[in-house]
Tab-separated table of C-alpha atoms in Angstrom:
chain	number	residue	atom	x	y	z
A	1	MET	CA	139.404	1.611	-59.703
A	2	LYS	CA	142.308	1.549	-57.199
A	3	TYR	CA	141.934	0.379	-53.606
A	4	TYR	CA	144.060	1.788	-50.776
A	5	LEU	CA	144.757	0.168	-47.408
A	6	PRO	CA	144.160	2.379	-44.361
A	7	ALA	CA	147.501	3.481	-42.919
A	8	PHE	CA	147.042	1.625	-39.627
A	9	LEU	CA	146.243	-1.633	-41.474
A	10	PHE	CA	149.283	-1.248	-43.722
A	11	VAL	CA	151.558	-0.795	-40.690
A	12	PHE	CA	149.908	-3.777	-38.972
A	13	LEU	CA	150.561	-6.025	-41.976
A	14	MET	CA	154.174	-4.880	-42.319
A	15	VAL	CA	154.879	-5.603	-38.644
A	16	CYS	CA	153.155	-8.969	-38.549
A	17	PHE	CA	154.202	-10.114	-41.994
A	18	PRO	CA	157.518	-8.424	-42.821
A	19	ASP	CA	159.325	-8.957	-46.078
A	20	PRO	CA	161.163	-12.293	-45.543
A	21	ALA	CA	164.358	-11.132	-47.240
A	22	GLN	CA	164.518	-7.971	-45.104
A	23	ALA	CA	163.698	-9.894	-41.915
A	24	GLN	CA	166.407	-12.426	-42.675
A	25	HIS	CA	169.002	-9.741	-43.307
A	26	ILE	CA	168.275	-8.009	-39.989
A	27	ASP	CA	168.296	-11.303	-38.060
A	28	SER	CA	171.636	-12.392	-39.487
A	29	LYS	CA	173.277	-9.242	-38.139
A	30	THR	CA	171.771	-9.343	-34.653
A	31	ASN	CA	172.088	-13.122	-34.257
A	32	PRO	CA	174.660	-14.287	-36.825
A	33	PRO	CA	174.541	-17.973	-37.763
A	34	ASN	CA	177.314	-20.434	-37.154
A	35	ILE	CA	178.897	-21.544	-40.428
A	36	VAL	CA	180.127	-25.081	-41.114
A	37	ILE	CA	181.590	-26.084	-44.483
A	38	ILE	CA	182.021	-29.827	-45.083
A	39	PHE	CA	184.243	-30.074	-48.137
A	40	ALA	CA	184.538	-33.504	-49.750
A	41	ASP	CA	187.601	-34.425	-51.805
A	42	ASP	CA	186.971	-35.675	-55.376
A	43	MET	CA	183.236	-36.360	-54.936
A	44	GLY	CA	180.863	-36.064	-57.862
A	45	TYR	CA	177.495	-34.347	-58.175
A	46	GLY	CA	175.902	-37.613	-59.256
A	47	ASP	CA	176.965	-39.491	-56.127
A	48	VAL	CA	174.208	-37.822	-54.084
A	49	ARG	CA	171.037	-39.896	-54.462
A	50	ALA	CA	168.728	-36.866	-54.134
A	51	LEU	CA	170.559	-35.168	-57.021
A	52	ASN	CA	170.731	-38.307	-59.152
A	53	PRO	CA	167.937	-40.875	-58.812
A	54	LEU	CA	170.162	-43.358	-60.672
A	55	SER	CA	172.981	-43.070	-58.124
A	56	ARG	CA	174.014	-46.469	-56.850
A	57	ILE	CA	175.084	-45.015	-53.500
A	58	GLU	CA	172.829	-44.426	-50.516
A	59	THR	CA	173.340	-40.919	-49.089
A	60	PRO	CA	170.555	-40.343	-46.521
A	61	ALA	CA	172.198	-37.435	-44.675
A	62	LEU	CA	172.931	-35.524	-47.882
A	63	ASP	CA	169.465	-36.329	-49.196
A	64	ARG	CA	168.075	-34.761	-46.028
A	65	MET	CA	170.094	-31.617	-46.678
A	66	VAL	CA	168.498	-31.423	-50.126
A	67	ALA	CA	165.033	-31.868	-48.581
A	68	GLU	CA	165.635	-29.237	-45.908
A	69	GLY	CA	167.542	-26.550	-47.772
A	70	ILE	CA	168.764	-25.305	-51.138
A	71	SER	CA	170.498	-27.442	-53.745
A	72	PHE	CA	172.441	-25.771	-56.547
A	73	THR	CA	172.292	-27.528	-59.909
A	74	ASN	CA	174.831	-25.319	-61.685
A	75	ALA	CA	177.547	-24.864	-59.054
A	76	HIS	CA	181.221	-25.128	-59.957
A	77	ALA	CA	184.562	-25.247	-58.209
A	78	SER	CA	186.888	-22.522	-59.429
A	79	ALA	CA	189.287	-25.171	-60.773
A	80	SER	CA	189.185	-28.906	-61.419
A	81	VAL	CA	191.901	-30.018	-58.971
A	82	CYS	CA	192.617	-29.701	-55.248
A	83	THR	CA	194.897	-26.768	-54.500
A	84	PRO	CA	193.514	-24.114	-56.883
A	85	SER	CA	189.962	-25.050	-55.927
A	86	ARG	CA	190.672	-24.709	-52.191
A	87	PHE	CA	192.465	-21.442	-52.781
A	88	GLY	CA	189.406	-20.141	-54.644
A	89	LEU	CA	187.024	-21.168	-51.888
A	90	LEU	CA	189.005	-19.505	-49.102
A	91	THR	CA	190.061	-16.341	-50.963
A	92	GLY	CA	187.174	-15.645	-53.336
A	93	GLU	CA	189.657	-15.468	-56.216
A	94	TYR	CA	190.491	-17.577	-59.223
A	95	ALA	CA	193.783	-19.327	-58.467
A	96	PHE	CA	195.371	-18.293	-61.774
A	97	ARG	CA	195.703	-14.786	-60.292
A	98	THR	CA	198.331	-16.285	-57.947
A	99	PRO	CA	200.589	-18.560	-60.042
A	100	GLU	CA	201.803	-20.585	-57.043
A	101	ALA	CA	198.193	-21.565	-56.284
A	102	ALA	CA	197.203	-22.459	-59.833
A	103	ARG	CA	198.614	-25.997	-59.881
A	104	GLY	CA	198.534	-29.175	-57.846
A	105	ILE	CA	201.190	-29.269	-55.125
A	106	GLY	CA	202.848	-31.835	-52.874
A	107	GLY	CA	203.040	-32.096	-49.116
A	108	PHE	CA	206.321	-30.199	-48.778
A	109	THR	CA	205.476	-27.191	-50.979
A	110	PRO	CA	205.670	-23.792	-49.258
A	111	PRO	CA	202.467	-21.742	-48.798
A	112	VAL	CA	200.884	-20.746	-52.109
A	113	TRP	CA	199.655	-17.414	-50.733
A	114	GLY	CA	201.028	-14.602	-48.602
A	115	THR	CA	200.010	-14.004	-45.003
A	116	ASN	CA	198.814	-10.520	-45.954
A	117	ARG	CA	195.946	-11.973	-48.005
A	118	ILE	CA	192.445	-11.731	-46.533
A	119	SER	CA	190.874	-15.178	-46.340
A	120	MET	CA	187.289	-16.161	-45.637
A	121	ALA	CA	188.381	-17.181	-42.140
A	122	THR	CA	190.026	-13.778	-41.550
A	123	MET	CA	186.874	-11.990	-42.669
A	124	LEU	CA	184.800	-14.103	-40.276
A	125	GLN	CA	187.280	-13.478	-37.453
A	126	ASN	CA	186.798	-9.759	-38.056
A	127	ALA	CA	183.046	-10.333	-37.772
A	128	GLY	CA	183.496	-11.840	-34.301
A	129	TYR	CA	183.596	-15.533	-35.189
A	130	ARG	CA	185.722	-18.227	-33.593
A	131	THR	CA	187.311	-20.051	-36.491
A	132	GLY	CA	188.639	-23.574	-36.915
A	133	ILE	CA	189.802	-26.034	-39.550
A	134	ALA	CA	189.856	-29.816	-39.215
A	135	GLY	CA	190.985	-31.698	-42.288
A	136	LYS	CA	193.057	-31.552	-45.427
A	137	TRP	CA	194.996	-28.318	-45.945
A	138	HIS	CA	196.830	-28.698	-49.296
A	139	LEU	CA	197.733	-25.021	-49.584
A	140	GLY	CA	201.369	-25.359	-48.561
A	141	LEU	CA	203.278	-25.135	-45.288
A	142	ASP	CA	206.542	-23.477	-44.305
A	143	TRP	CA	208.492	-26.434	-42.884
A	144	LEU	CA	211.705	-26.097	-40.908
A	145	THR	CA	214.423	-28.429	-42.176
A	146	ARG	CA	217.473	-30.080	-40.669
A	147	ASP	CA	219.820	-28.626	-43.280
A	148	GLY	CA	218.273	-25.167	-43.609
A	149	LYS	CA	217.350	-25.814	-47.252
A	150	PRO	CA	213.810	-25.852	-48.689
A	151	ALA	CA	211.788	-28.919	-47.718
A	152	VAL	CA	212.102	-31.687	-50.275
A	153	LEU	CA	211.189	-35.367	-50.560
A	154	ASP	CA	213.585	-37.938	-51.956
A	155	ALA	CA	211.199	-40.074	-53.990
A	156	GLU	CA	213.480	-43.129	-54.017
A	157	SER	CA	214.128	-43.369	-50.271
A	158	GLY	CA	210.842	-41.804	-49.137
A	159	HIS	CA	212.700	-39.553	-46.690
A	160	SER	CA	212.717	-35.750	-46.496
A	161	ASN	CA	214.926	-33.147	-44.830
A	162	VAL	CA	212.101	-31.846	-42.610
A	163	ASP	CA	212.648	-31.425	-38.877
A	164	TYR	CA	209.339	-32.712	-37.551
A	165	SER	CA	210.225	-31.754	-33.979
A	166	GLN	CA	209.749	-28.090	-34.912
A	167	PRO	CA	206.445	-26.339	-35.651
A	168	VAL	CA	205.802	-25.120	-39.168
A	169	GLN	CA	206.526	-21.413	-39.513
A	170	VAL	CA	203.512	-20.585	-41.681
A	171	GLY	CA	200.253	-22.517	-41.808
A	172	PRO	CA	196.473	-22.222	-41.363
A	173	ASN	CA	196.679	-20.199	-38.143
A	174	ASP	CA	198.315	-17.429	-40.191
A	175	PHE	CA	195.308	-17.297	-42.525
A	176	GLY	CA	192.506	-16.593	-40.078
A	177	PHE	CA	192.049	-19.877	-38.212
A	178	ASP	CA	192.083	-19.679	-34.409
A	179	TYR	CA	192.418	-23.459	-34.247
A	180	SER	CA	193.807	-25.904	-36.775
A	181	PHE	CA	194.064	-29.678	-36.983
A	182	ILE	CA	195.271	-30.677	-40.423
A	183	HIS	CA	196.787	-33.272	-42.691
A	184	PRO	CA	199.217	-31.424	-45.009
A	185	ALA	CA	197.878	-32.581	-48.400
A	186	SER	CA	195.898	-35.396	-50.031
A	187	LEU	CA	195.872	-38.751	-48.287
A	188	ASP	CA	197.968	-40.345	-51.030
A	189	ILE	CA	200.735	-37.717	-50.660
A	190	PRO	CA	203.383	-37.674	-47.900
A	191	PRO	CA	204.065	-36.713	-45.201
A	192	TYR	CA	201.423	-38.704	-43.344
A	193	VAL	CA	201.201	-36.660	-40.154
A	194	PHE	CA	198.727	-34.537	-38.241
A	195	LEU	CA	199.493	-30.985	-37.172
A	196	GLU	CA	197.627	-29.215	-34.404
A	197	ASN	CA	198.135	-25.456	-34.344
A	198	HIS	CA	201.278	-25.870	-36.475
A	199	ARG	CA	202.905	-28.539	-34.267
A	200	ILE	CA	203.430	-32.045	-35.598
A	201	LEU	CA	201.810	-34.679	-33.427
A	202	ASP	CA	203.937	-37.803	-32.908
A	203	PRO	CA	207.007	-36.407	-34.741
A	204	GLU	CA	209.287	-39.498	-34.639
A	205	VAL	CA	208.490	-40.519	-38.205
A	206	ILE	CA	208.824	-43.894	-39.925
A	207	LEU	CA	208.157	-44.908	-43.534
A	208	THR	CA	204.766	-46.004	-44.815
A	209	THR	CA	206.301	-49.305	-45.915
A	210	ASP	CA	207.376	-49.992	-42.334
A	211	VAL	CA	203.683	-50.591	-41.646
A	212	TYR	CA	202.081	-51.332	-45.023
A	213	PRO	CA	203.353	-53.844	-47.605
A	214	ARG	CA	203.802	-52.380	-51.088
A	215	ARG	CA	201.688	-55.144	-52.629
A	216	ARG	CA	199.251	-57.770	-51.455
A	217	GLU	CA	199.049	-61.270	-52.839
A	218	ASP	CA	195.866	-60.423	-54.716
A	219	THR	CA	197.074	-57.066	-56.107
A	220	GLU	CA	196.086	-56.339	-59.704
A	221	PHE	CA	197.079	-53.092	-61.364
A	222	SER	CA	194.349	-50.911	-62.848
A	223	TRP	CA	194.059	-47.624	-64.768
A	224	ASP	CA	195.215	-45.567	-61.776
A	225	LYS	CA	198.570	-47.324	-61.377
A	226	LYS	CA	200.068	-44.588	-63.574
A	227	HIS	CA	199.874	-42.185	-60.614
A	228	SER	CA	202.245	-44.198	-58.425
A	229	ASN	CA	205.738	-45.635	-58.812
A	230	ASP	CA	207.178	-48.985	-57.713
A	231	GLN	CA	207.967	-47.621	-54.219
A	232	ALA	CA	204.325	-46.701	-53.567
A	233	VAL	CA	201.836	-48.814	-51.676
A	234	TYR	CA	199.445	-50.153	-54.318
A	235	TRP	CA	196.931	-52.823	-53.311
A	236	ASP	CA	194.030	-52.358	-55.700
A	237	LYS	CA	192.221	-49.881	-57.911
A	238	GLY	CA	191.832	-46.739	-55.820
A	239	VAL	CA	193.652	-48.277	-52.871
A	240	TRP	CA	197.119	-46.782	-53.067
A	241	TRP	CA	199.311	-44.089	-51.545
A	242	ARG	CA	202.781	-42.808	-52.266
A	243	GLN	CA	205.839	-43.822	-50.297
A	244	GLY	CA	206.918	-41.351	-47.606
A	245	GLU	CA	207.337	-40.473	-43.972
A	246	MET	CA	204.567	-41.195	-41.480
A	247	SER	CA	204.003	-40.686	-37.765
A	248	PRO	CA	204.194	-44.061	-35.987
A	249	SER	CA	200.640	-43.636	-34.689
A	250	PHE	CA	199.208	-42.456	-38.026
A	251	ARG	CA	197.030	-44.939	-39.889
A	252	VAL	CA	195.825	-44.103	-43.363
A	253	GLU	CA	192.609	-46.064	-42.897
A	254	ASP	CA	191.730	-44.059	-39.749
A	255	CYS	CA	192.473	-40.579	-41.110
A	256	LEU	CA	188.896	-39.645	-42.007
A	257	ASP	CA	187.626	-40.751	-38.591
A	258	GLU	CA	190.301	-38.712	-36.810
A	259	ILE	CA	189.504	-35.582	-38.821
A	260	THR	CA	185.805	-36.066	-38.097
A	261	ALA	CA	186.469	-36.507	-34.389
A	262	GLN	CA	188.502	-33.298	-34.265
A	263	GLY	CA	185.793	-31.385	-36.127
A	264	LEU	CA	183.156	-32.627	-33.694
A	265	ALA	CA	185.395	-31.717	-30.757
A	266	PHE	CA	185.742	-28.172	-32.105
A	267	ILE	CA	181.947	-27.864	-32.273
A	268	GLU	CA	181.660	-29.273	-28.749
A	269	ARG	CA	183.849	-26.437	-27.455
A	270	GLN	CA	181.472	-23.803	-28.886
A	271	SER	CA	178.358	-22.202	-27.436
A	272	ALA	CA	175.452	-20.099	-28.624
A	273	GLU	CA	177.014	-16.953	-27.133
A	274	THR	CA	179.697	-16.614	-29.835
A	275	PRO	CA	179.246	-17.588	-33.507
A	276	PHE	CA	181.785	-19.983	-34.966
A	277	PHE	CA	183.108	-21.017	-38.356
A	278	LEU	CA	184.321	-24.574	-38.954
A	279	TYR	CA	185.960	-25.594	-42.231
A	280	MET	CA	186.080	-29.394	-42.576
A	281	PRO	CA	187.964	-30.315	-45.764
A	282	LEU	CA	187.747	-34.116	-45.740
A	283	THR	CA	190.377	-36.483	-47.145
A	284	GLY	CA	187.752	-38.673	-48.836
A	285	PRO	CA	186.527	-39.981	-51.144
A	286	HIS	CA	189.904	-39.123	-52.729
A	287	THR	CA	192.266	-42.082	-53.014
A	288	PRO	CA	193.080	-44.212	-51.123
A	289	TRP	CA	189.551	-45.615	-51.130
A	290	LEU	CA	189.406	-47.137	-47.644
A	291	PRO	CA	185.787	-47.386	-46.512
A	292	SER	CA	184.841	-48.342	-42.984
A	293	GLU	CA	183.875	-51.909	-42.145
A	294	GLU	CA	180.319	-50.637	-41.660
A	295	HIS	CA	180.017	-49.665	-45.335
A	296	LYS	CA	182.248	-52.171	-47.142
A	297	GLY	CA	180.281	-53.799	-49.936
A	298	LYS	CA	177.152	-51.757	-49.159
A	299	SER	CA	177.018	-49.530	-52.260
A	300	GLY	CA	176.486	-50.402	-55.888
A	301	ALA	CA	179.516	-48.397	-56.992
A	302	GLY	CA	182.364	-50.511	-55.658
A	303	VAL	CA	184.862	-49.457	-53.012
A	304	TYR	CA	184.560	-45.806	-54.071
A	305	GLY	CA	180.810	-45.861	-53.493
A	306	ASP	CA	181.295	-47.505	-50.103
A	307	PHE	CA	183.689	-44.684	-49.189
A	308	VAL	CA	181.141	-42.058	-50.259
A	309	MET	CA	178.765	-43.607	-47.723
A	310	ASP	CA	181.372	-42.759	-45.056
A	311	ILE	CA	181.347	-39.145	-46.265
A	312	ASP	CA	177.574	-39.064	-45.921
A	313	GLN	CA	177.934	-40.335	-42.370
A	314	VAL	CA	180.280	-37.438	-41.536
A	315	VAL	CA	177.444	-35.068	-42.444
A	316	ALA	CA	175.072	-36.994	-40.178
A	317	LYS	CA	177.545	-36.851	-37.275
A	318	VAL	CA	178.101	-33.118	-37.637
A	319	LYS	CA	174.365	-32.437	-37.662
A	320	GLU	CA	173.835	-34.632	-34.623
A	321	GLN	CA	176.614	-32.845	-32.701
A	322	LEU	CA	175.052	-29.486	-33.535
A	323	ARG	CA	171.620	-30.762	-32.525
A	324	ARG	CA	172.869	-32.081	-29.159
A	325	GLN	CA	174.265	-28.651	-28.316
A	326	GLY	CA	171.201	-26.770	-29.482
A	327	LEU	CA	173.205	-25.123	-32.280
A	328	LEU	CA	171.697	-26.728	-35.381
A	329	GLU	CA	168.796	-24.300	-35.773
A	330	ASN	CA	171.088	-21.328	-36.334
A	331	THR	CA	173.889	-23.061	-38.234
A	332	LEU	CA	174.457	-22.444	-41.923
A	333	LEU	CA	175.642	-25.892	-43.051
A	334	ILE	CA	177.310	-26.151	-46.464
A	335	PHE	CA	178.339	-29.345	-48.242
A	336	SER	CA	180.365	-29.340	-51.442
A	337	SER	CA	183.372	-30.899	-53.166
A	338	ASP	CA	186.650	-29.460	-54.402
A	339	ASN	CA	186.167	-30.789	-57.946
A	340	GLY	CA	184.395	-33.507	-59.878
A	341	ALA	CA	185.004	-37.187	-59.183
A	342	TYR	CA	187.946	-39.053	-60.666
A	343	TRP	CA	185.576	-41.455	-62.384
A	344	PRO	CA	186.532	-42.439	-65.939
A	345	GLU	CA	184.307	-44.059	-68.526
A	346	GLU	CA	185.542	-47.515	-67.475
A	347	GLU	CA	183.959	-47.102	-64.041
A	348	ILE	CA	180.668	-45.775	-65.435
A	349	LEU	CA	180.385	-48.864	-67.628
A	350	LEU	CA	181.518	-51.240	-64.882
A	351	TYR	CA	179.047	-50.112	-62.226
A	352	GLY	CA	176.325	-48.317	-64.172
A	353	HIS	CA	176.981	-45.337	-61.911
A	354	ASP	CA	177.618	-41.856	-63.319
A	355	SER	CA	179.489	-40.067	-60.537
A	356	ASN	CA	179.533	-36.783	-62.488
A	357	ARG	CA	175.943	-37.240	-63.672
A	358	GLY	CA	175.029	-36.126	-67.154
A	359	VAL	CA	178.074	-34.020	-67.992
A	360	ARG	CA	181.276	-34.775	-69.849
A	361	GLY	CA	184.615	-35.523	-68.236
A	362	GLN	CA	185.990	-35.981	-64.745
A	363	LYS	CA	188.397	-34.493	-62.204
A	364	GLY	CA	191.153	-32.445	-63.827
A	365	ASP	CA	189.192	-31.752	-67.017
A	366	VAL	CA	188.082	-28.396	-68.371
A	367	TRP	CA	184.842	-30.135	-69.378
A	368	ASP	CA	182.042	-29.793	-66.827
A	369	GLY	CA	182.782	-33.132	-65.150
A	370	GLY	CA	185.997	-31.580	-63.879
A	371	HIS	CA	184.495	-28.700	-61.944
A	372	ARG	CA	180.720	-29.065	-61.576
A	373	VAL	CA	180.148	-30.013	-57.943
A	374	PRO	CA	177.336	-30.681	-55.494
A	375	LEU	CA	176.504	-27.610	-53.424
A	376	LEU	CA	173.942	-28.079	-50.670
A	377	ILE	CA	173.065	-25.456	-48.063
A	378	SER	CA	170.755	-25.849	-45.088
A	379	TRP	CA	169.952	-23.418	-42.284
A	380	PRO	CA	166.805	-24.270	-40.303
A	381	LYS	CA	166.394	-20.778	-38.893
A	382	GLY	CA	166.980	-18.999	-42.188
A	383	ILE	CA	165.937	-21.401	-44.962
A	384	LYS	CA	162.397	-22.554	-44.291
A	385	GLU	CA	161.533	-24.329	-47.530
A	386	LYS	CA	163.273	-26.722	-49.887
A	387	ALA	CA	164.434	-25.020	-53.072
A	388	THR	CA	166.521	-25.684	-56.139
A	389	TYR	CA	168.658	-22.960	-57.680
A	390	PRO	CA	169.601	-23.342	-61.359
A	391	GLY	CA	171.716	-20.177	-61.623
A	392	LEU	CA	175.452	-20.072	-62.127
A	393	VAL	CA	177.420	-20.189	-58.859
A	394	SER	CA	181.123	-20.587	-58.111
A	395	LEU	CA	182.539	-21.751	-54.810
A	396	THR	CA	184.457	-18.460	-54.838
A	397	ASP	CA	181.059	-16.826	-54.252
A	398	LEU	CA	180.730	-18.128	-50.681
A	399	PHE	CA	183.161	-15.422	-49.516
A	400	ALA	CA	181.024	-12.499	-50.728
A	401	THR	CA	177.812	-14.222	-49.650
A	402	PHE	CA	179.030	-14.551	-46.057
A	403	ALA	CA	180.285	-10.958	-46.078
A	404	ASP	CA	176.902	-9.781	-47.367
A	405	LEU	CA	175.068	-11.868	-44.778
A	406	LEU	CA	177.090	-10.336	-41.951
A	407	ASP	CA	177.275	-6.824	-43.399
A	408	GLN	CA	181.061	-7.039	-43.596
A	409	GLU	CA	182.924	-4.837	-46.044
A	410	ILE	CA	185.394	-6.672	-48.266
A	411	PRO	CA	188.670	-4.726	-48.516
A	412	GLU	CA	189.547	-3.347	-51.927
A	413	GLY	CA	191.453	-5.910	-53.991
A	414	ALA	CA	190.195	-8.895	-51.983
A	415	ALA	CA	187.766	-11.596	-53.168
A	416	VAL	CA	187.666	-10.044	-56.635
A	417	ASP	CA	186.006	-13.114	-58.201
A	418	SER	CA	183.306	-13.507	-55.548
A	419	TYR	CA	179.660	-12.555	-56.097
A	420	SER	CA	177.079	-12.700	-53.330
A	421	PHE	CA	174.079	-14.986	-53.785
A	422	LEU	CA	172.583	-14.066	-50.391
A	423	ARG	CA	169.239	-13.314	-52.012
A	424	VAL	CA	169.016	-16.965	-53.059
A	425	LEU	CA	169.357	-17.999	-49.401
A	426	GLN	CA	166.626	-15.480	-48.617
A	427	GLY	CA	164.278	-17.244	-51.012
A	428	ASP	CA	164.780	-15.410	-54.311
A	429	THR	CA	165.639	-18.346	-56.599
A	430	GLY	CA	165.207	-16.139	-59.648
A	431	PHE	CA	168.114	-13.937	-58.627
A	432	VAL	CA	171.123	-13.825	-60.979
A	433	SER	CA	174.391	-13.210	-59.152
A	434	ARG	CA	176.803	-13.792	-62.043
A	435	THR	CA	176.562	-14.089	-65.829
A	436	GLU	CA	179.942	-15.630	-66.612
A	437	MET	CA	182.528	-17.900	-65.050
A	438	VAL	CA	186.076	-18.996	-65.871
A	439	HIS	CA	187.122	-22.647	-65.627
A	440	HIS	CA	190.681	-23.855	-65.136
A	441	SER	CA	191.868	-27.428	-65.812
A	442	SER	CA	194.712	-29.368	-64.205
A	443	SER	CA	197.046	-28.654	-67.136
A	444	GLY	CA	196.138	-24.964	-67.331
A	445	MET	CA	193.555	-25.057	-70.121
A	446	TYR	CA	190.966	-22.302	-69.708
A	447	ALA	CA	187.306	-21.945	-70.517
A	448	ILE	CA	184.638	-19.309	-70.040
A	449	ARG	CA	180.906	-19.890	-69.840
A	450	THR	CA	177.854	-17.688	-70.072
A	451	PRO	CA	174.240	-18.795	-69.669
A	452	GLU	CA	174.240	-19.853	-73.347
A	453	TRP	CA	177.835	-20.645	-74.332
A	454	LYS	CA	180.964	-22.374	-73.133
A	455	PHE	CA	184.206	-21.560	-74.936
A	456	ILE	CA	187.321	-23.671	-74.307
A	457	ASP	CA	190.626	-22.193	-75.414
A	458	GLY	CA	192.165	-25.430	-76.645
A	459	LEU	CA	191.408	-28.948	-77.821
A	460	GLY	CA	191.086	-32.002	-75.609
A	461	SER	CA	190.024	-32.412	-71.986
A	462	GLY	CA	192.825	-30.316	-70.543
A	463	GLY	CA	193.020	-32.900	-67.774
A	464	PHE	CA	192.828	-36.590	-66.968
A	465	THR	CA	190.490	-37.774	-69.730
A	466	TYR	CA	192.276	-38.870	-72.897
A	467	PRO	CA	193.237	-36.955	-74.974
A	468	GLY	CA	194.404	-34.272	-72.579
A	469	ARG	CA	195.541	-31.901	-75.317
A	470	LEU	CA	195.372	-31.938	-79.086
A	471	GLU	CA	197.173	-29.731	-81.542
A	472	PRO	CA	194.778	-28.141	-84.048
A	473	GLU	CA	194.993	-29.398	-87.592
A	474	LYS	CA	196.097	-26.925	-90.241
A	475	GLY	CA	193.114	-24.739	-90.996
A	476	GLY	CA	191.047	-26.631	-88.416
A	477	ARG	CA	189.346	-25.644	-85.222
A	478	GLY	CA	191.620	-24.169	-82.574
A	479	GLY	CA	189.255	-24.583	-79.653
A	480	GLN	CA	185.827	-25.709	-78.531
A	481	LEU	CA	182.475	-23.946	-78.401
A	482	TYR	CA	179.303	-25.495	-76.993
A	483	ARG	CA	175.743	-24.349	-76.383
A	484	ILE	CA	176.157	-25.553	-72.834
A	485	GLY	CA	172.510	-25.374	-71.791
A	486	GLU	CA	171.393	-27.568	-74.679
A	487	ASP	CA	174.552	-29.670	-74.883
A	488	PRO	CA	175.744	-30.507	-71.336
A	489	MET	CA	177.783	-33.426	-72.687
A	490	GLU	CA	179.830	-30.941	-74.757
A	491	LYS	CA	179.575	-33.122	-77.857
A	492	ASP	CA	178.686	-30.684	-80.636
A	493	ASN	CA	181.669	-28.394	-81.158
A	494	LEU	CA	180.350	-25.245	-82.860
A	495	TYR	CA	183.703	-23.434	-82.911
A	496	ALA	CA	183.804	-23.176	-86.706
A	497	ASP	CA	180.153	-22.164	-86.986
A	498	TYR	CA	180.195	-19.089	-84.762
A	499	PRO	CA	183.512	-17.272	-85.233
A	500	ARG	CA	182.181	-14.002	-83.838
A	501	VAL	CA	181.006	-15.713	-80.647
A	502	VAL	CA	184.435	-17.352	-80.331
A	503	GLU	CA	186.149	-14.017	-80.817
A	504	GLN	CA	183.942	-12.294	-78.268
A	505	LEU	CA	184.304	-15.001	-75.599
A	506	LYS	CA	188.049	-15.322	-76.124
A	507	ALA	CA	188.431	-11.574	-75.606
A	508	GLN	CA	186.226	-11.732	-72.519
A	509	LEU	CA	188.323	-14.599	-71.120
A	510	GLU	CA	191.567	-12.709	-71.685
A	511	GLU	CA	190.171	-9.606	-70.031
A	512	ILE	CA	189.277	-11.578	-66.901
A	513	LYS	CA	192.628	-13.373	-66.834
A	514	ASN	CA	194.639	-10.207	-67.466
A	515	PRO	CA	192.600	-7.213	-66.214
């Protein structure tokens, strides 16, 4: 026997108890949320205590984000190093589609993308948002030079031909940001200057070694010395930066605090009348590991772990600023990292801390340790209950998710590798937004994964873990194939056992790379 609700009762229930996904979608258009992305540099999934009970680092602010929102257990950066990962986040595209963006770059490299490209910030501008960036750019700048030639650093002297008295000709403000306060690249790469809206602050530069000695009396070289030459400042494992020009007022140890202060100041200038987007790409915990006095010696993972505690504090400060202004309730707060941690086996054994928790490899690698990242999203007004999402997500997907949230149409040809997971934010943790993903290592080794398989088109890590690349033996395996769900450590190479799967995935990878 079937039972039918009277029409008036049905209408009453629909009005009083609307479908949560539909209600959320309507609300996000009439009262769009502020969006803040805090983007750590070289921080591992396993550093967050709530994601890894064995973490030797206390992360109370990030743990609170996990408790209040959605944590993604299978989220990946689009590449395993800085520049291509940041490009993917802001454009919704794999960086290999733009060759200039597909590799690591220095501080004097020109922009890796054209000003005609639609970025996430541009899309949000078009939706009525005020947009700002405070932090590490690392996507190239168009510097003016004293000799009219392309900007270049002389590695021996540490000097460049840049005219710091002139604004850069192309920078973040040309890619959708109303306001920008940036450091050009990583904090171990010159020049060591801040730029506000394309103008260099304190442009009368000196050399880093005018302020910092190259060595200290207690300096001992470690595994990371290979990344710096004899002209670089190298004090200890993780505590080093390359020789180069620096503003007289710039201090490497204060960079994270200055970026945080500028991000908080941007929030302070906002109000509930106009939605805003703030992108905060932090310079830590990337080298140099320079934790605050407050956190020195406080973690169980050495100086790196102490520095991660500073990153956690940035999250706490941002939330408190939003709360003071009455903006927290309707702010979509996202925390992630540009790639996995640079945390080799030596450090895991030394501290008993697995920064990339339970997966193989580290930053730079095509193995999951290179690109699996923490992704935490909270939004008090829109996400009411704690949830965990196990589905496949790329950081490129934030672009389409925001567009979907705000009912913005993505122009044809833009954000082609971005898939909306808005339904996950609306509570549907069974939703599948994508069924495959391409991974890209620091040396240009590629992989493709599906829910069951991960195929790597080459041998070795493709990155920083030894061996980076191996030539196949005659008649031997030419690549790697793993049942990734059952074998997250990528130990059992089934390449020779499933030739048809290899053939199929290789063809699928090539089709995505060369459509």
